[in-house]
């Protein structure tokens, strides 16, 4: 009996009881579909996060006040007050620092932004002209903050598109209009191009003002909330990090890195953290999906055991007519592998459809990795062998006389 | 006769042990069957005839004694070797027909050839030949549940012949079919026997046994009579 015949016969047998075959397959379909959908969802989320973080600026290093040993990474205003404009200028002018091309001292804080009728709570960022190249900000209309705006402590602002739609929904061109922040009236001189992003990474919901204006007029501080720096190339990130670290330690009169009152982290660090977090998440979800696959496999075993019992006489007859143990094992294994293989294929299709729907609804990229598909097919065939083995063995061990007598 | 008997049974015993109870199913029996014989093995239920049929069919092994089938000692063979013997040397006809359900007559008859490794191309040709021989040339594509009892048994006979076995082993072949059709089955057996096939038939019905040339009576695991002195009841062939 060659393999084609065995497969033909198995398909014929499975086709006889379509309802049962369908139900047996269903468990595998659901298992494989959920594994594929969850893996692809996880990968899509990961890619989305990577895109967002990358869009914050390539080769970006950020110096924040406070140190890691004091707790979490410091973000936003209200952090330790250790970084000053002088630090930023020292980094920009020091002859020891060779791998940096742009230095953007920043002071940012959330504030209420008011126009005549409406108001919104948003991020107000005190920036210099270096901010735009470092963070890859482009201007849709008007201009960005210039050095003379900073030098002249001008009361001007550049706003993100989200702010425009929140405050000037009826008028898409807000240039020349004024907004009020902490009772200071600022004139809008530019609108940035939308960069997308959501939540705390939404770069469209920001009001940019000259750094000097933010420090002196709006918030009354001499300190910076961060210094963003652009390395000359990705390869120089680590060198640049070291150069800045030593310069700031010296400036702050600190002896060794463990005492540092600032933290330097690179875009890559954030990326790595986010990636490993989503990877963990994906693994967890896939693990849960794998359990449903296991349940599906047990379903297959159950059906195969019922089939073996039901077909005891048939097995006895086949043995009486000369079927060897191996032939019987192969016959039943083939049936269970076909069951799980079809289940795997259907489940794969369903999983891809689910991923497509999710990617549309949640507007994340649609990602199907070939690995996930290969894994699903391999696993489903593997389940067929694993859970088909015991029933097949049992069938092959039936004694022909007993089996023929079985009612 | 110069040639060796096709079945040689020597001092064969079979004892079933169930917990503490020992049941002697076959008690030191010996007999030979020559090529071309048509033997009926008769006995009441519990006489050991089913056990004998299982051993003759290489479905079971004796506790002691030897069984040589067509020159091959069936003792000490593994399960798979026994399967091979059954495939090549024994054609089974069961009381309950035992055809594969929802499978065509043709596919049923081809099954032993698949296990026996007969070339794929030849199987159908051989199966058709034997189905025509048992008079089912026009019903080859009927599934087993579309056929009457007698027709199913004829399919089973065709199936038993395709590997050209040394013996045909029939276990109550007419037990499940109406008497008119039973005559047809006996007629086929007699015809096959005339063509040279060796047939061993197990039955408890005397009028069925009379169709054979030789009748072996067993009771309580022993042979009580072995005669070919009776007059064989002939059924006129319809051909």
Coordinates of C-alpha atoms in Angstrom, one line a residue, chain B residues 29-148:
Chain B
X29 CA -6.1 -33.5 18.4
X30 CA -4.3 -34.6 15.3
X31 CA -5.5 -34.7 11.6
X32 CA -4.4 -33.9 8.1
X33 CA -6.2 -32.2 5.3
X34 CA -4.9 -32.9 1.7
X35 CA -5.0 -30.5 -1.2
X36 CA -8.3 -30.4 -2.9
X37 CA -10.4 -31.6 0.0
X38 CA -13.7 -30.0 1.1
X39 CA -13.9 -30.6 4.9
X40 CA -16.7 -29.6 7.2
X41 CA -15.8 -29.3 10.9
X42 CA -18.9 -29.9 12.9
X43 CA -19.8 -29.7 16.5
X44 CA -22.1 -28.1 19.0
X45 CA -21.3 -24.8 20.5
X46 CA -18.5 -25.0 23.1
X47 CA -17.1 -28.1 21.3
X48 CA -13.9 -26.2 20.4
X49 CA -14.6 -25.8 16.8
X50 CA -14.3 -22.0 16.9
X51 CA -11.0 -22.4 18.6
X52 CA -9.9 -24.8 16.0
X53 CA -11.0 -22.4 13.3
X54 CA -8.9 -19.6 14.9
X55 CA -5.8 -21.7 15.0
X56 CA -6.3 -23.0 11.5
X57 CA -6.7 -19.3 10.4
X58 CA -3.5 -18.3 12.2
X59 CA -5.5 -15.9 14.3
X60 CA -4.5 -17.7 17.5
X61 CA -1.7 -20.0 18.6
X62 CA -2.0 -23.4 20.3
X63 CA -0.5 -24.1 23.7
X64 CA 1.1 -27.3 22.4
X65 CA 1.3 -29.4 19.3
X66 CA 2.2 -28.3 15.8
X67 CA 0.3 -26.8 12.9
X68 CA 2.0 -26.9 9.6
X69 CA 0.1 -25.0 6.9
X70 CA 1.3 -25.7 3.3
X71 CA 4.7 -26.6 4.5
X72 CA 5.1 -23.7 6.9
X73 CA 5.2 -24.2 10.6
X74 CA 2.9 -21.6 12.1
X75 CA 4.4 -22.0 15.6
X76 CA 6.9 -19.3 16.8
X77 CA 5.8 -16.8 14.2
X78 CA 5.5 -13.1 15.2
X79 CA 2.3 -11.2 15.0
X80 CA 3.3 -9.6 11.7
X81 CA 4.5 -12.9 10.3
X82 CA 1.2 -14.4 11.1
X83 CA -0.5 -11.5 9.3
X84 CA 1.6 -12.3 6.3
X85 CA 0.6 -16.0 6.4
X86 CA -3.1 -15.0 6.7
X87 CA -2.7 -12.7 3.8
X88 CA -1.0 -15.2 1.4
X89 CA -2.3 -18.6 2.5
X90 CA -5.7 -18.2 4.0
X91 CA -8.9 -16.9 2.5
X92 CA -11.4 -16.1 5.2
X93 CA -15.2 -16.2 4.8
X94 CA -16.9 -15.1 8.0
X95 CA -20.4 -15.7 9.3
X96 CA -21.0 -11.9 9.5
X97 CA -19.4 -11.3 6.1
X98 CA -17.2 -8.5 7.6
X99 CA -17.1 -6.3 4.6
X100 CA -15.9 -2.7 5.0
X101 CA -19.1 -0.6 5.4
X102 CA -19.9 2.1 2.9
X103 CA -17.2 0.7 0.6
X104 CA -17.8 -0.7 -2.8
X105 CA -17.7 -4.4 -3.5
X106 CA -14.7 -3.9 -5.8
X107 CA -12.8 -2.0 -3.1
X108 CA -13.6 -4.6 -0.6
X109 CA -12.3 -7.4 -2.8
X110 CA -9.1 -5.4 -3.6
X111 CA -8.2 -4.9 0.1
X112 CA -6.2 -8.1 0.7
X113 CA -4.1 -7.4 -2.4
X114 CA -3.2 -3.9 -1.1
X115 CA -1.9 -5.6 2.1
X116 CA -0.2 -8.3 0.0
X117 CA 1.7 -5.9 -2.1
X118 CA 0.1 -6.9 -5.4
X119 CA 0.9 -4.4 -8.1
X120 CA -1.6 -1.6 -8.1
X121 CA -2.4 -1.9 -11.8
X122 CA -3.3 -5.6 -11.5
X123 CA -5.5 -5.4 -8.4
X124 CA -8.7 -4.2 -10.1
X125 CA -8.4 -6.7 -12.9
X126 CA -8.0 -9.6 -10.5
X127 CA -10.9 -8.3 -8.3
X128 CA -13.2 -8.0 -11.3
X129 CA -12.4 -11.5 -12.4
X130 CA -13.4 -13.0 -9.0
X131 CA -16.5 -10.8 -8.6
X132 CA -17.6 -12.0 -12.0
X133 CA -16.9 -15.6 -10.9
X134 CA -19.3 -15.3 -7.9
X135 CA -21.9 -13.7 -10.2
X136 CA -21.6 -10.1 -9.1
X137 CA -20.2 -8.7 -12.3
X138 CA -23.1 -6.2 -12.4
X139 CA -22.8 -5.0 -8.8
X140 CA -19.2 -4.2 -8.4
X141 CA -19.8 -0.6 -7.6
X142 CA -22.5 -1.2 -5.0
X143 CA -21.5 -0.5 -1.5
X144 CA -21.7 -3.3 1.0
X145 CA -24.8 -1.9 2.7
X146 CA -26.6 -1.9 -0.7
X147 CA -26.2 -5.7 -1.1
X148 CA -28.3 -8.5 0.4

